[in-house]
Coordinates of C-alpha atoms in Angstrom, one line a residue:
Chain X
Q1 CA -6.9 -2.6 -0.8
K2 CA -6.2 -6.2 -1.5
E3 CA -9.3 -8.3 -1.0
V4 CA -10.5 -11.9 -1.0
E5 CA -14.2 -12.6 -1.7
Q6 CA -16.2 -15.7 -0.8
N7 CA -19.8 -16.5 -0.8
S8 CA -20.7 -16.9 2.9
G9 CA -23.2 -19.6 2.2
P10 CA -24.5 -21.7 3.8
L11 CA -23.9 -24.2 1.0
S12 CA -25.8 -27.5 1.4
V13 CA -24.6 -30.6 -0.5
P14 CA -26.0 -34.2 -0.3
E15 CA -23.7 -36.8 1.0
G16 CA -21.6 -38.4 -1.8
A17 CA -22.0 -35.4 -4.1
I18 CA -19.3 -32.9 -5.2
A19 CA -19.1 -29.7 -3.2
S20 CA -17.7 -26.7 -5.1
L21 CA -16.4 -23.7 -3.2
N22 CA -15.3 -20.5 -4.9
C23 CA -13.1 -17.5 -4.2
T24 CA -12.0 -14.4 -6.1
Y25 CA -9.2 -12.0 -5.3
S26 CA -8.3 -8.5 -6.3
D27 CA -4.6 -8.6 -7.3
R28 CA -3.6 -10.4 -10.5
G29 CA 0.0 -10.5 -9.4
S30 CA -0.7 -12.8 -6.4
Q31 CA 1.4 -15.9 -6.1
S32 CA 0.2 -18.2 -3.4
F33 CA -3.3 -19.5 -2.6
F34 CA -4.5 -21.6 0.3
W35 CA -7.7 -23.4 1.5
Y36 CA -8.3 -23.9 5.2
R37 CA -11.0 -25.9 6.9
Q38 CA -12.3 -24.6 10.2
Y39 CA -14.7 -26.6 12.4
S40 CA -16.9 -24.7 14.7
G41 CA -14.9 -23.5 17.8
K42 CA -11.6 -24.8 16.3
S43 CA -8.7 -23.1 14.5
P44 CA -8.1 -23.2 10.7
E45 CA -6.5 -26.3 9.3
L46 CA -4.6 -26.1 6.0
I47 CA -6.0 -28.5 3.5
M48 CA -4.7 -27.3 0.1
S49 CA -2.1 -24.9 -1.3
I50 CA -1.8 -24.0 -5.0
Y51 CA 0.8 -21.8 -6.7
S52 CA 0.3 -22.2 -10.5
N53 CA -2.6 -22.2 -12.9
G54 CA -4.5 -25.4 -13.3
D55 CA -5.6 -28.2 -11.0
K56 CA -4.0 -29.7 -8.0
E57 CA -5.5 -32.9 -6.5
D58 CA -5.0 -34.4 -3.0
G59 CA -7.3 -37.3 -2.2
R60 CA -10.9 -36.1 -2.4
F61 CA -9.8 -32.5 -2.7
T62 CA -9.0 -30.6 -5.9
A63 CA -7.9 -27.0 -6.0
Q64 CA -8.3 -25.1 -9.2
L65 CA -6.5 -21.8 -10.0
N66 CA -7.1 -19.3 -12.8
K67 CA -4.9 -16.3 -12.4
A68 CA -6.2 -14.5 -15.5
S69 CA -9.7 -14.6 -14.0
Q70 CA -8.4 -14.1 -10.4
Y71 CA -10.3 -17.1 -9.3
V72 CA -9.5 -20.1 -7.1
S73 CA -11.9 -22.9 -6.3
L74 CA -12.0 -26.0 -4.1
L75 CA -13.8 -29.2 -5.1
I76 CA -14.6 -31.9 -2.6
R77 CA -15.6 -35.2 -4.1
D78 CA -17.7 -37.9 -2.4
S79 CA -18.7 -35.4 0.3
Q80 CA -18.9 -36.8 3.8
P81 CA -20.8 -35.4 6.9
S82 CA -17.3 -34.8 8.4
D83 CA -16.7 -32.3 5.6
S84 CA -19.3 -30.0 7.2
A85 CA -17.2 -26.9 8.2
T86 CA -16.4 -23.4 7.2
Y87 CA -13.8 -23.2 4.4
L88 CA -11.5 -20.2 4.3
C89 CA -9.7 -19.0 1.2
A90 CA -6.4 -17.2 1.8
V91 CA -4.2 -15.4 -0.6
N92 CA -0.6 -14.2 -0.2
F93 CA -0.5 -11.0 -2.2
G94 CA 3.3 -11.1 -2.3
N95 CA 3.8 -9.4 1.0
E96 CA 4.3 -12.6 3.1
K97 CA 1.0 -12.3 5.0
L98 CA -2.2 -14.1 4.4
T99 CA -5.4 -12.2 3.5
F100 CA -8.5 -14.3 4.2
G101 CA -12.0 -14.3 2.9
T102 CA -14.9 -14.4 5.3
G103 CA -15.3 -18.2 4.6
T104 CA -18.1 -20.4 3.2
R105 CA -20.1 -22.5 5.5
L106 CA -20.6 -26.0 4.0
T107 CA -23.2 -28.5 5.3
I108 CA -23.2 -32.1 4.0
I109 CA -26.7 -33.5 4.2
P110 CA -26.8 -37.3 5.0
Chain G
D1 CA 6.3 -33.9 16.1
A2 CA 4.4 -31.3 18.1
G3 CA 2.4 -28.8 16.1
V4 CA 1.9 -25.1 17.0
T5 CA 1.0 -24.6 20.6
Q6 CA -0.7 -21.6 22.2
S7 CA -1.4 -20.6 25.8
P8 CA -3.7 -20.0 27.5
T9 CA -6.7 -21.6 25.8
H10 CA -9.2 -19.2 27.3
L11 CA -8.8 -15.9 29.0
I12 CA -11.2 -13.4 30.6
K13 CA -10.0 -9.9 31.2
T14 CA -11.6 -6.6 32.2
R15 CA -11.6 -3.5 30.0
G16 CA -8.4 -1.5 30.4
Q17 CA -6.3 -4.4 31.5
Q18 CA -3.3 -5.9 29.7
V19 CA -2.9 -9.4 28.3
T20 CA 0.0 -11.6 27.1
L21 CA -0.6 -14.5 24.8
R22 CA 2.1 -17.1 24.0
C23 CA 2.9 -19.3 21.0
S24 CA 5.4 -22.0 20.2
P25 CA 5.9 -22.7 16.6
K26 CA 6.0 -26.1 14.9
S27 CA 9.4 -27.8 15.0
G28 CA 11.6 -26.5 12.2
H29 CA 9.6 -23.3 11.7
D30 CA 11.2 -19.9 12.3
T31 CA 8.4 -17.5 11.2
V32 CA 5.4 -16.7 13.4
S33 CA 2.4 -14.7 12.4
W34 CA -0.5 -13.6 14.7
Y35 CA -4.1 -13.2 13.6
Q36 CA -7.3 -12.0 15.2
Q37 CA -10.6 -13.7 14.3
A38 CA -13.9 -12.2 15.2
L39 CA -17.0 -14.4 15.2
G40 CA -18.2 -15.0 11.7
Q41 CA -15.2 -13.4 10.1
G42 CA -11.9 -14.6 8.5
P43 CA -8.7 -14.2 10.4
Q44 CA -7.2 -10.7 10.3
F45 CA -3.4 -10.3 10.1
I46 CA -1.9 -8.5 13.1
F47 CA 1.9 -8.9 12.6
Q48 CA 4.6 -11.4 11.6
Y49 CA 8.0 -12.1 13.3
Y50 CA 11.1 -13.5 11.7
E51 CA 14.6 -13.5 13.1
E52 CA 13.2 -11.8 16.2
E53 CA 12.1 -8.8 14.2
E54 CA 8.6 -7.6 13.2
R55 CA 8.5 -8.0 9.5
Q56 CA 5.0 -7.0 8.6
R57 CA 2.1 -5.4 10.4
G58 CA -1.6 -5.2 9.7
N59 CA -4.0 -2.4 10.5
F60 CA -3.9 -2.8 14.3
P61 CA -3.2 0.0 16.8
D62 CA 0.0 0.3 18.8
R63 CA -1.8 -1.3 21.7
F64 CA -0.9 -4.5 20.0
S65 CA 2.7 -5.4 20.3
G66 CA 4.8 -8.6 20.1
H67 CA 8.1 -10.3 20.5
Q68 CA 9.9 -13.3 19.2
F69 CA 12.5 -15.1 21.2
P70 CA 15.7 -16.8 20.1
N71 CA 13.9 -20.2 20.2
Y72 CA 11.4 -18.8 17.7
S73 CA 8.5 -18.7 20.2
S74 CA 6.5 -15.5 20.3
E75 CA 4.3 -13.4 22.5
L76 CA 1.4 -11.1 21.6
N77 CA 0.7 -8.3 24.1
V78 CA -2.4 -6.2 24.1
N79 CA -2.6 -3.1 26.3
A80 CA -5.7 -1.1 27.4
L81 CA -8.1 -3.8 26.4
L82 CA -11.4 -2.8 24.8
L83 CA -14.6 -4.8 24.5
G84 CA -13.9 -5.0 20.8
D85 CA -10.7 -6.9 21.4
S86 CA -12.8 -10.0 22.3
A87 CA -11.9 -12.6 19.7
L88 CA -10.0 -15.8 18.9
Y89 CA -6.3 -15.0 18.6
L90 CA -4.4 -17.3 16.3
C91 CA -0.8 -18.0 16.0
A92 CA 0.6 -19.5 12.8
S93 CA 4.0 -20.7 12.0
S94 CA 5.8 -21.4 8.7
P95 CA 9.2 -22.8 7.8
S96 CA 10.2 -19.7 6.0
L97 CA 8.8 -16.3 4.9
G98 CA 6.0 -16.7 2.4
A99 CA 5.6 -20.5 2.9
E100 CA 2.5 -22.3 4.1
Q101 CA 1.3 -21.3 7.5
Y102 CA 0.0 -23.7 10.1
F103 CA -2.2 -22.5 12.9
G104 CA -2.2 -23.3 16.6
P105 CA -5.4 -24.0 18.5
G106 CA -5.9 -20.3 19.4
T107 CA -6.6 -18.4 22.5
R108 CA -10.2 -17.2 23.1
L109 CA -10.0 -13.8 24.7
T110 CA -13.1 -12.3 26.3
V111 CA -13.0 -8.7 27.5
T112 CA -15.8 -7.7 29.9

């Protein structure tokens, strides 16, 4: 059974600080990793994708991948109240479908 | 450039009825996947369509079926609705198999 694990939170971070979200997955052969943001009552929005070990930066967001440790993370710098949402980690285990974690609820405190 | 669209937005059905949900992919995308998201959970994969064929299927019963049309739009059909089928149904499209998936706004289905 291929699984994706996330801490459900809630994770509370002061405005302006760095929010760190973590995800582990069960299959070392996985190739593609994604972070989605989901506001309450809305659908998931793709914010980052990462395919190789290391860091990938896009604006205030940095995705980090360590395939040996089966670990992917998302850092949000200069956190804003608008970043308050549930963040979903998704993995393509090589079978062309996405397997999601249960999501981490992030709250940015003004 | 229109994103992924889904209809209807909300739907209320009675147990035992049948429902059809519709999805139009983002322009340039030919692959459509359907997911079910229960409250407080991550989306669960139902199935994926490419070239009008079901390519992958998740752990859902045969009551869940689908179709993809030549214009790449897709339908999800659920027969003999159960109370447990109440969820947000999400359609995602991608430009090719295995590529990034972009979600539509979803259809909120309530079964009473």
